[in-house]
Coordinates of C-alpha atoms and ligand atoms in Angstrom, one line a residue:
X1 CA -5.0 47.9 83.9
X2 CA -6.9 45.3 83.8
X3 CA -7.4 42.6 86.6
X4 CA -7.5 39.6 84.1
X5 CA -3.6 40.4 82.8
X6 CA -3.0 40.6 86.6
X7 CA -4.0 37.1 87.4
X8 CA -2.6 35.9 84.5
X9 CA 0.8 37.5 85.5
X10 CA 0.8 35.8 89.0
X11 CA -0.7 32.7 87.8
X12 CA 3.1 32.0 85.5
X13 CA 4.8 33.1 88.5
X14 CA 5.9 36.3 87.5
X15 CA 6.4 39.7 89.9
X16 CA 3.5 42.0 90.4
X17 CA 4.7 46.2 90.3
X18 CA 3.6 48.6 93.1
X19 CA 1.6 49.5 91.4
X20 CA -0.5 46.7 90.1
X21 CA -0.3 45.7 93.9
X22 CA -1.6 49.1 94.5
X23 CA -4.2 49.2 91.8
X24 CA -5.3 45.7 92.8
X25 CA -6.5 46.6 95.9
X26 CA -7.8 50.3 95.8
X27 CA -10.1 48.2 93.0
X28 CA -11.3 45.8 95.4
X29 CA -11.7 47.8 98.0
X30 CA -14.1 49.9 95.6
X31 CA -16.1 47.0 94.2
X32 CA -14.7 47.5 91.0
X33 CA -12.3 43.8 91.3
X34 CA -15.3 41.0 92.0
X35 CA -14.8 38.4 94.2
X36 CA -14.6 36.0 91.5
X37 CA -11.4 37.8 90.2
X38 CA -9.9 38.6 93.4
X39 CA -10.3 34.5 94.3
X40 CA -8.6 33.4 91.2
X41 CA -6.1 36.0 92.6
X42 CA -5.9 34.6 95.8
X43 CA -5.0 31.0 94.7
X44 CA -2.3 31.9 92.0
X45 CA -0.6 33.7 94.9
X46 CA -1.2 30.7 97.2
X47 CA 0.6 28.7 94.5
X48 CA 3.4 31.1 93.1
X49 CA 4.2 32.9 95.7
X50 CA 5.2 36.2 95.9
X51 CA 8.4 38.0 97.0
X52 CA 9.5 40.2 100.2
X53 CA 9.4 43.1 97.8
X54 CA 5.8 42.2 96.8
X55 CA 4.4 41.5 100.5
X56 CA 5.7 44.6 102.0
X57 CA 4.3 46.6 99.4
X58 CA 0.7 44.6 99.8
X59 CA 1.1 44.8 103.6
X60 CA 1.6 48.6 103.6
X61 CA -1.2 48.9 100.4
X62 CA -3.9 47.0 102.6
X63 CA -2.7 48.6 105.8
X64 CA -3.8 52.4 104.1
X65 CA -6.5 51.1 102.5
X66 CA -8.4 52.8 105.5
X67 CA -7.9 54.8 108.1
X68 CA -4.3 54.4 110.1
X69 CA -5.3 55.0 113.5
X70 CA -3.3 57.4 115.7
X71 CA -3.7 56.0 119.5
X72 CA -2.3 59.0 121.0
X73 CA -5.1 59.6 122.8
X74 CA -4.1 56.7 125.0
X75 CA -1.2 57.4 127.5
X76 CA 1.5 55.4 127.8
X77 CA 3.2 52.4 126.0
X78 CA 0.4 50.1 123.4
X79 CA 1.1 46.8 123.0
X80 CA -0.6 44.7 120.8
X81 CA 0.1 41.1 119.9
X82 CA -1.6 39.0 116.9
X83 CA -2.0 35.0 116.8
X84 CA -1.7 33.1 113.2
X85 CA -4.6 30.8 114.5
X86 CA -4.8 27.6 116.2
X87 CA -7.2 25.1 117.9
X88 CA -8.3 25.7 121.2
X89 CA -6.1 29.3 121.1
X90 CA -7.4 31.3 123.4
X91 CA -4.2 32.9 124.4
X92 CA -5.8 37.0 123.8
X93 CA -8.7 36.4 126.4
X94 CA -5.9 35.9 129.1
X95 CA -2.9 37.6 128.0
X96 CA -5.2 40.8 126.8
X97 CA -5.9 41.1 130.8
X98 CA -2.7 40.3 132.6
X99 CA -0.8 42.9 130.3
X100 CA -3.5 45.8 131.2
X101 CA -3.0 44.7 134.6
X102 CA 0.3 45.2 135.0
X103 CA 0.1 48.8 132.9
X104 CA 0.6 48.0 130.1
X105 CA -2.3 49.6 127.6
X106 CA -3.6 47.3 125.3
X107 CA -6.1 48.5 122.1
X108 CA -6.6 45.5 120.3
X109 CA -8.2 44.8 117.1
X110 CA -9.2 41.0 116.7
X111 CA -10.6 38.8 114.1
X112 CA -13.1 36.1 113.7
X113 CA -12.9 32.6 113.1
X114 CA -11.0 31.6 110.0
X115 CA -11.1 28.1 108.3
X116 CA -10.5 25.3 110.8
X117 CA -9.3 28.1 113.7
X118 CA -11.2 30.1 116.2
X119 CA -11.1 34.0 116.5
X120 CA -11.3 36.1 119.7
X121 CA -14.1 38.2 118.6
X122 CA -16.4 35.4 117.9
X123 CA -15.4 34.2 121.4
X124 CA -16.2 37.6 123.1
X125 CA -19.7 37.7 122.0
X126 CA -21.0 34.9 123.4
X127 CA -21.1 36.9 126.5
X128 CA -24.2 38.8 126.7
X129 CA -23.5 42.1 125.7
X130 CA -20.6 42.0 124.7
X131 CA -20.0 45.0 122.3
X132 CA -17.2 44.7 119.3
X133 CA -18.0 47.3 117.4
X134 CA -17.4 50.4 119.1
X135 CA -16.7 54.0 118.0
X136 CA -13.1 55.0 118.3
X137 CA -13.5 57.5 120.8
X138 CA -15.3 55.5 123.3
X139 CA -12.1 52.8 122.3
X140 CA -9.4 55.0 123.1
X141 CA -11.4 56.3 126.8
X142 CA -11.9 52.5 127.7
X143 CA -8.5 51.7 127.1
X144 CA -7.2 55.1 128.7
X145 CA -10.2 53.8 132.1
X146 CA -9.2 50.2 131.9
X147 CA -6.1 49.5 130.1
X148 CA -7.8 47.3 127.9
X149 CA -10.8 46.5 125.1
X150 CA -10.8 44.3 122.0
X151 CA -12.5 45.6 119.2
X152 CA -13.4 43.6 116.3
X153 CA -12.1 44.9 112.4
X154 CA -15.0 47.4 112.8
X155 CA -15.3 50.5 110.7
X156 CA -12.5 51.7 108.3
X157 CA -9.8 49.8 109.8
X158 CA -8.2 47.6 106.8
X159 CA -10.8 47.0 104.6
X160 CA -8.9 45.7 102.1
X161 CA -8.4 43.0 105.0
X162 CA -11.7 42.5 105.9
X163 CA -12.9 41.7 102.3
X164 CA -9.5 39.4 101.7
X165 CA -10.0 37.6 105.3
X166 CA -13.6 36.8 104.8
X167 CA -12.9 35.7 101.1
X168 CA -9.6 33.6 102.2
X169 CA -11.9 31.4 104.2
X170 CA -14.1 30.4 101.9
X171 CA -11.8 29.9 99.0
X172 CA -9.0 27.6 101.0
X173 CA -6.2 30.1 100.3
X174 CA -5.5 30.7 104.0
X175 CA -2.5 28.8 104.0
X176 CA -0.2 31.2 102.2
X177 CA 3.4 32.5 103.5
X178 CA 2.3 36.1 101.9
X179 CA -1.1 36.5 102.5
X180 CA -1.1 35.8 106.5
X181 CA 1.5 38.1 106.4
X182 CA 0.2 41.2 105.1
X183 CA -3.3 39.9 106.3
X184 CA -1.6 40.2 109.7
X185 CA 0.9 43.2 109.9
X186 CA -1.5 45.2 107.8
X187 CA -4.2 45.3 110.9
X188 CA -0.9 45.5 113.1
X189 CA 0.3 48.4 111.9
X190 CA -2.8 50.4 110.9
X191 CA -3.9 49.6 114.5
X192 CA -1.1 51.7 115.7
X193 CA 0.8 50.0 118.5
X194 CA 4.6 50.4 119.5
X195 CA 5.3 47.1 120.8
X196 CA 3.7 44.2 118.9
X197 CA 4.0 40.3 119.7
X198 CA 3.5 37.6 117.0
X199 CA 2.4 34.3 118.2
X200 CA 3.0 32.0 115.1
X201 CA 1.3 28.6 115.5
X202 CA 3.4 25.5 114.2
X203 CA 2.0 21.8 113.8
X204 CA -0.7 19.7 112.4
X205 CA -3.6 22.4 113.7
X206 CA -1.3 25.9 112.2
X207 CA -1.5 27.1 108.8
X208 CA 1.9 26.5 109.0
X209 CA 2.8 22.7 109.3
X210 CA 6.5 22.7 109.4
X211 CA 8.3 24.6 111.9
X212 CA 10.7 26.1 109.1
X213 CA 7.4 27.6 107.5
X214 CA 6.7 28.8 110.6
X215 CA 10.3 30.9 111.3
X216 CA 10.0 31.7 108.0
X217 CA 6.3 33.5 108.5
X218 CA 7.7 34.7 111.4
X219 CA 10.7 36.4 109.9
X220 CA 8.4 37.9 107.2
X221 CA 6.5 39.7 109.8
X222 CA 9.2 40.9 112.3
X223 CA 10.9 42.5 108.6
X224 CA 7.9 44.2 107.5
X225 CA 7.3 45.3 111.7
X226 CA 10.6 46.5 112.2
X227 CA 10.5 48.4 109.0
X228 CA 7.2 49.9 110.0
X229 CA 9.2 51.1 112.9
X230 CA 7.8 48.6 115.4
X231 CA 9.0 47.0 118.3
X232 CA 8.2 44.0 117.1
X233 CA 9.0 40.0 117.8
X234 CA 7.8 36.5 117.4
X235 CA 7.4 33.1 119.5
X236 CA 6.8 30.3 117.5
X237 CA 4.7 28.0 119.4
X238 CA 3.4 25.0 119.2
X239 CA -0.5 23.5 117.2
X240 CA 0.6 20.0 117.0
X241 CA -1.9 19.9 119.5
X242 CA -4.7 21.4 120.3
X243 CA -4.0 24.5 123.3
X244 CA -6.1 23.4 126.3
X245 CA -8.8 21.3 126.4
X246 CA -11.6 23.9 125.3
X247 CA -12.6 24.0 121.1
X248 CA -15.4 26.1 120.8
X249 CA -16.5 30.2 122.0
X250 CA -18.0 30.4 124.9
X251 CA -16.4 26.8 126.1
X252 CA -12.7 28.5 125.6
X253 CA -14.5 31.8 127.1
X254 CA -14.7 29.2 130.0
X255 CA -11.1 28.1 130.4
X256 CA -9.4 31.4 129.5
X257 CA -11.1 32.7 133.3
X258 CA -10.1 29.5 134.8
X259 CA -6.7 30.1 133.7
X260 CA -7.0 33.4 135.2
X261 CA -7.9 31.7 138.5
X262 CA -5.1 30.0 138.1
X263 CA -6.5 26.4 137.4
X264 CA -6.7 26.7 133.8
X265 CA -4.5 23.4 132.1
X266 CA -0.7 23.5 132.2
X267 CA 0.1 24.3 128.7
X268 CA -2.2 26.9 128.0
X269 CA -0.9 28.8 131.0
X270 CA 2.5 28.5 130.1
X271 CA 1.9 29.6 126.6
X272 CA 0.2 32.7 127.9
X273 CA 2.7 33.8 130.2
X274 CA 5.5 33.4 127.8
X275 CA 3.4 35.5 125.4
X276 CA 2.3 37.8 128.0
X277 CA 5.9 38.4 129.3
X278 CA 7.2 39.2 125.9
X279 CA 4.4 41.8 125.3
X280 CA 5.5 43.3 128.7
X281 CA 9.0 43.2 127.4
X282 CA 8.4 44.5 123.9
X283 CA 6.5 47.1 126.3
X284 CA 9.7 47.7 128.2
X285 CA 8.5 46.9 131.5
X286 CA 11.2 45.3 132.7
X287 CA 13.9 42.3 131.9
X288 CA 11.9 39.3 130.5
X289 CA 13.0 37.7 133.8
X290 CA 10.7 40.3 135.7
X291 CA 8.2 40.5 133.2
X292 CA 7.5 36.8 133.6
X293 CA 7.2 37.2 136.9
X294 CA 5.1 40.0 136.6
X295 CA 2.4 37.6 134.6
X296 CA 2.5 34.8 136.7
X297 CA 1.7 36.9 139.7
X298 CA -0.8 39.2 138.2
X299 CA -2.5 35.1 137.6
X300 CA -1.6 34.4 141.0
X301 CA -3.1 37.5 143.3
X302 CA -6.3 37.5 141.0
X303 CA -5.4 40.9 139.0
X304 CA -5.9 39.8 135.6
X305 CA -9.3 37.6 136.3
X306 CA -10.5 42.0 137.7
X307 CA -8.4 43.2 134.6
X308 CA -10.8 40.3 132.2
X309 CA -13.8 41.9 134.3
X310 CA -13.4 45.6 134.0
X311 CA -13.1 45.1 130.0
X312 CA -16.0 43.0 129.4
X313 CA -18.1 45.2 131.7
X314 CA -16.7 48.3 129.7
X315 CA -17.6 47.0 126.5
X316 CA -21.3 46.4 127.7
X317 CA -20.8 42.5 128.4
X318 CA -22.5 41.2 131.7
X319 CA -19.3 41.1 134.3
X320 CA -21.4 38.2 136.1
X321 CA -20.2 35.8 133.7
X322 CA -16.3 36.0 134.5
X323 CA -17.3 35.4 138.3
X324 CA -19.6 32.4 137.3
X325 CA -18.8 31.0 134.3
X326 CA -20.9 28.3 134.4
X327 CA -23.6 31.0 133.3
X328 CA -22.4 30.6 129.7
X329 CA -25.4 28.9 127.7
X330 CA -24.5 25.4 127.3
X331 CA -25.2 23.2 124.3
X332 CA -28.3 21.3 124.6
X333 CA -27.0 18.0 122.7
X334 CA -23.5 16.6 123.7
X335 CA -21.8 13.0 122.8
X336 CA -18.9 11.1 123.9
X337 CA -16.4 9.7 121.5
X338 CA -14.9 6.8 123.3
X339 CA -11.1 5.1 122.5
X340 CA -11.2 1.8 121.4
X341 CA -8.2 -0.4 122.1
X342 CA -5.6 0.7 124.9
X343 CA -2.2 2.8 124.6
X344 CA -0.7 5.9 124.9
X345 CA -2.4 8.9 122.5
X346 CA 0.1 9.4 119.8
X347 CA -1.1 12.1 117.0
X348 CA -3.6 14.3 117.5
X349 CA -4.7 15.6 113.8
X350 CA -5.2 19.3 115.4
X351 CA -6.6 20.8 112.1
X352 CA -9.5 17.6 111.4
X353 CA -10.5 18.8 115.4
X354 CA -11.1 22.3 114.2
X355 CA -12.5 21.4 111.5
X356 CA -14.6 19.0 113.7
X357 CA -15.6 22.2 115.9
X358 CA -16.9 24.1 112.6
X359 CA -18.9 21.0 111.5
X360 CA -20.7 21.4 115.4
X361 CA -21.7 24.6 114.9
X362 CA -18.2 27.1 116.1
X363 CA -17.3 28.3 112.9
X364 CA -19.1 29.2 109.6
X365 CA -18.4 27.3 106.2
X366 CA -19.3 30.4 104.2
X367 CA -19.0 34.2 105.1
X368 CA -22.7 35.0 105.9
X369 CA -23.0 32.1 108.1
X370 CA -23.7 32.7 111.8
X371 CA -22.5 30.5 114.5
X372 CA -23.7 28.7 117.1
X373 CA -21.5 30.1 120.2
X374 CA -22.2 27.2 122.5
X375 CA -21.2 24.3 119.8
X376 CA -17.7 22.9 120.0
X377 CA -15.4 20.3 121.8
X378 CA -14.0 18.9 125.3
X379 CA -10.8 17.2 125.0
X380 CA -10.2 14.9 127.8
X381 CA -7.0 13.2 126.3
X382 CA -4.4 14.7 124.8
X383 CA -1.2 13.6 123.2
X384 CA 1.2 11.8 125.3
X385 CA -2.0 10.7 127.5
X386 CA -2.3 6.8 128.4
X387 CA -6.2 5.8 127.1
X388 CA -8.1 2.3 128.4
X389 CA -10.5 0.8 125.8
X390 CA -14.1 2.9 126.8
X391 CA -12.0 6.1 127.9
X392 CA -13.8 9.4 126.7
X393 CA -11.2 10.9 124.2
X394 CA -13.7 14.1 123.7
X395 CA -17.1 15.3 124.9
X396 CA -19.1 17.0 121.7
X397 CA -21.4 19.5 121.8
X398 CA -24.2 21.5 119.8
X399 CA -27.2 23.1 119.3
X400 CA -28.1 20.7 116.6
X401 CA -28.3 17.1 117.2
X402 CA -28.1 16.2 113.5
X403 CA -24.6 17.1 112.9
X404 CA -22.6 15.0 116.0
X405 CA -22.3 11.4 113.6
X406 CA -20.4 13.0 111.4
X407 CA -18.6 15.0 114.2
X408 CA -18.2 11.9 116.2
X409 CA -16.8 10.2 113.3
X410 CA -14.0 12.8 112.3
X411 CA -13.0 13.5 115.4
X412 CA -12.1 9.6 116.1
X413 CA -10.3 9.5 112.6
X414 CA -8.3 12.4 114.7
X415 CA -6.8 10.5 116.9
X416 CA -4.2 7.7 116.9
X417 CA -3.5 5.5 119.4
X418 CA 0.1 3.4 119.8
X419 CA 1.5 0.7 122.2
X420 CA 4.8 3.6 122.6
X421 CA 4.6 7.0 124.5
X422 CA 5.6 9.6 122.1
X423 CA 8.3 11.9 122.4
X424 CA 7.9 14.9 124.7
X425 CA 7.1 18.3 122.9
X426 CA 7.9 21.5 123.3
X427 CA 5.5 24.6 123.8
X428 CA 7.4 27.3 122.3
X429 CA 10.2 26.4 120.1
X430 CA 11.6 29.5 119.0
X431 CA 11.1 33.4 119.2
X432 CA 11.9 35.8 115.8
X433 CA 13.8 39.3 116.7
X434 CA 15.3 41.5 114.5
X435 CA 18.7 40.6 115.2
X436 CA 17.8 37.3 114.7
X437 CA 16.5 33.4 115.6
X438 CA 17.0 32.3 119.1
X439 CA 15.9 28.6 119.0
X440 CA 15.2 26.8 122.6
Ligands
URA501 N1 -4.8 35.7 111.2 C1 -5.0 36.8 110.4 O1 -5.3 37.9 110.9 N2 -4.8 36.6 109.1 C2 -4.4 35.5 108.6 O2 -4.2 35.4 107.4 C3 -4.2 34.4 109.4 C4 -4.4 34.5 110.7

C-alpha cells in the first residue's frame, strides 16, 4: 500500500477499507507515514468526510494502537467523561472532584489545549507540582486512596491519538465530525471506563457551530460507546459563549475552586452539576433526581473543594493553592478593553476569544511551543449583559507586554453591542442516549 493512493482515495471522496484504515495508522504510529502525508490526510478527510463504517473502524484502530488499559485494579464503578472543547471550559477541574466525592471513582485521561480551546492538563500544571505523567500503578492506587487523578495522554495510551491531536492543531483540521470522534472515543475506550459522559460544546466558541452538528457528533459517539459496550451518553451544551468568566490555566484553575466554594458564576455551576449528575447516573448512583442532588450538596458542605485537594496533593501539586488561590502566579502585564457606545452585549464571537487567549500566551500556535500558564482573559460582560460607554468588557493578561494590541484589538472585534436585549439561551440543549434524543 502505499500512503499516496490513500490520500488520493479520500481526497475524490471515496471509502477507505479496514484495512487501509488499519494500515494507515500502524504506519504512522511507526514513523513510516510522515507528517506531511498524514496532514494532506487529515484535510481530505476534513473535506470528504468519512462514513460510520469508516469512524468506528478508525476509532477502534487508534484506540489499540497502544495499550488498552484494564482498571480492575480500581474497585468499584469508573466513570469518565470527555469535553469536545470550549472557551473558558473548565467543567473536569470541578466535576472530576464532586463525582470522587460522592464514590464515584474517576481515572481520567485529559488532553491539552487544542486550537482556539483550552485543555485540563495544561490547566493542572500550573499548580506547582503538579504531576501528569504518572506510572500506571501509582494511577490506579491514587484513584483506589482518593477516588480521583487526571493523567495526561502519557505513555502508550493512544498514540495514534497523540500524534493525530498534536498534528490536528497545527494543520486546522480540528473541525471534523470524524476525527473528534475517534480522537475522542478512542482515549475513552482504551482508558477503560464503564460509564462515560460526553459533553459536546455547541456555538460560536465549539468545533461544532450548529446545534444539528453537534447531536450529530454526539450520536456518533454514543454509537461507537454503546458498541464498545459502554455506558455511555451525551449533553449537548452550550459555547455560544464563553463558560464563566475565566480564559486562561491557572485563571480558570482559579474559578473552578471558587465554584467548589460555591461562588463560582451561575452558568458554569449549573453546567457542572448537570454534567456531574449524569456521570453519577451513568455510574448508577442513583435516579438523576438524587444524583443532582448529590452534586449540588457535595458543592454545598465543601466535599468536593477536599475531594479537588486530596487529588492535587496526590499527584505532587502543592494542596495550599486550592485553599488560597490567590497563590497562583499572576501575569505581570494586564489591559482593559473598554465598550464604546451603550446597549445590551449581543454576540460574543466565543472562538476569536480563544483565539485571543492563545495570542496572550494560553495556548501554543505550533506543537513544540510552551505556554505561558498565567496569560489569558477576564470577562466582565457577557452576553445578554447591559454595557455604559467606558465599561470594562475584559481584563487581559500576559507575561509579555508586546502581544496585548493585537489582543486588545481582537477581542473588541469579539464583541457586539445592540440597542435590543437578546434572546435568553439555554445551557444545555439536549442529551444523546442510546435510545435516543431527548431535547429540553
Ligand atoms: N477533544 C479531543 O480529545 N479530541 C478532539 O478531536 C476534540 C476535542
Amino acid at each position: 500500500m502505499r500512503m499516496y493512493d490513500l490520500i488520493e482515495k479520500k481526497k475524490h471522496g471515496q471509502e477507505l477499507s479496514q484495512d487501509e484504515i488499519a494500515w494507515m495508522i500502524r504506519g504512522f504510529v511507526d514513523e513510516e507515514i510522515p507528517d506531511y502525508q498524514m496532514a494532506a490526510m487529515l484535510m481530505a478527510i476534513y473535506f470528504q468526510g468519512m462514513t460510520d463504517r469508516e469512524t468506528a473502524e478508525l476509532t477502534m484502530e487508534m484506540a489499540g494502537s497502544g495499550d488498552m488499559v484494564d482498571l480492575s485494579p480500581i474497585q468499584g464503578v469508573k466513570a469518565d467523561k470527555h469535553s469536545t472543547g470550549g472557551v473558558g471550559d473548565k467543567t473536569t477541574l470541578v466535576i472530576v472532584p464532586i463525582v470522587a466525592a460522592n464514590g464515584v471513582k474517576v481515572a481520567k485521561m485529559s488532553g491539552r489545549g487544542l486550537g482556539h480551546t483550552g485543555g485540563t492538563i495544561d490547566k493542572l500544571e500550573s499548580i506547582p507540582g503538579f504531576q501528569t505523567a504518572i506510572p500506571r500503578e501509582e494511577f490506579f492506587q491514587i484513584v483506589n486512596r482518593t477516588g480521583a487523578a487526571v493523567i495526561g495522554q502519557s505513555g502508550n495510551l493512544v498514540p495514534a491519538d497523540k500524534k493525530l491531536y498534536a498534528l490536528r492543531d497545527v494543520t486546522a483540521t480540528v473541525d471534523s465530525i470524524p476525527l473528534i470522534a475517534s480522537s475522542i472515543m478512542s482515549k475513552k475506550i482504551a482508558a477503560g471506563s464503564n460509564a462515560i459522559v460526553l459533553d459536546v460544546k455547541t456555538g460560536s466558541g465549539a468545533f461544532m457551530k450548529t446545534l444539528e452538528d453537534s447531536i450529530r457528533l454526539a450520536e456518533k459517539m454514543v454509537a461507537i460507546g454503546t458498541h464498545a459496550g459502554r455506558d455511555c451518553c451525551a449533553l449537548i451544551t452550550d459555547m455560544d459563549v464563553p463558560l464563566g468568566h475565566a480564559v486562561g490555566n491557572s485563571l480558570e484553575m482559579q474559578e473552578s475552586i471558587e465554584v467548589l466554594k460555591g461562588r463560582g458564576p451561575a452558568d458554569l455551576t449549573e453546567v457542572c452539576i448537570d454534567l456531574a449528575a449524569n456521570m453519577l447516573y451513568m455510574a448508577k448512583a442513583g435516579t438523576i433526581e438524587e444524583c443532582t442532588k448529590l452534586a449540588e450538596d457535595s458543592i454545598a458542605d465543601g466535599r468536593g473543594l477536599k475531594a479537588l485537594k486530596d487529588m492535587v496533593e496526590s499527584q505532587g501539586g502543592d494542596g495550599s493553592y486550592i485553599d488560597h488561590p490567590e497563590k497562583f502566579h499572576q501575569a505581570p502585564y494586564s489591559m482593559e478593553v473598554k465598550a464604546d457606545e451603550a446597549g445590551f452585549i449581543s454576540h460574543m464571537d466565543t472562538e476569536a476569544i480563544g483565539i485571543v487567549s492563545v495570542m496572550l500566551g494560553a495556548g501554543r500556535s505550533r506543537k513544540e511551543d510552551p505556554i505561558d500558564h498565567s496569560a489569558g482573559l477576564i470577562l466582565r460582560k457577557k452576553y445578554g449583559d447591559p454595557v455604559q460607554p467606558g465599561d470594562v468588557l475584559a481584563v487581559l493578561r500576559t507575561s509579555d507586554q508586546k502581544l496585548l494590541p493585537g489582543a486588545v484589538k481582537k477581542l473588541k472585534a469579539a464583541y457586539r453591542i445592540s440597542r435590543e436585549k437578546g434572546a435568553e439561551k439555554k445551557l444545555v440543549y439536549a442529551r444523546v442516549t442510546r435510545d435516543g434524543i431527548e431535547r429540553f
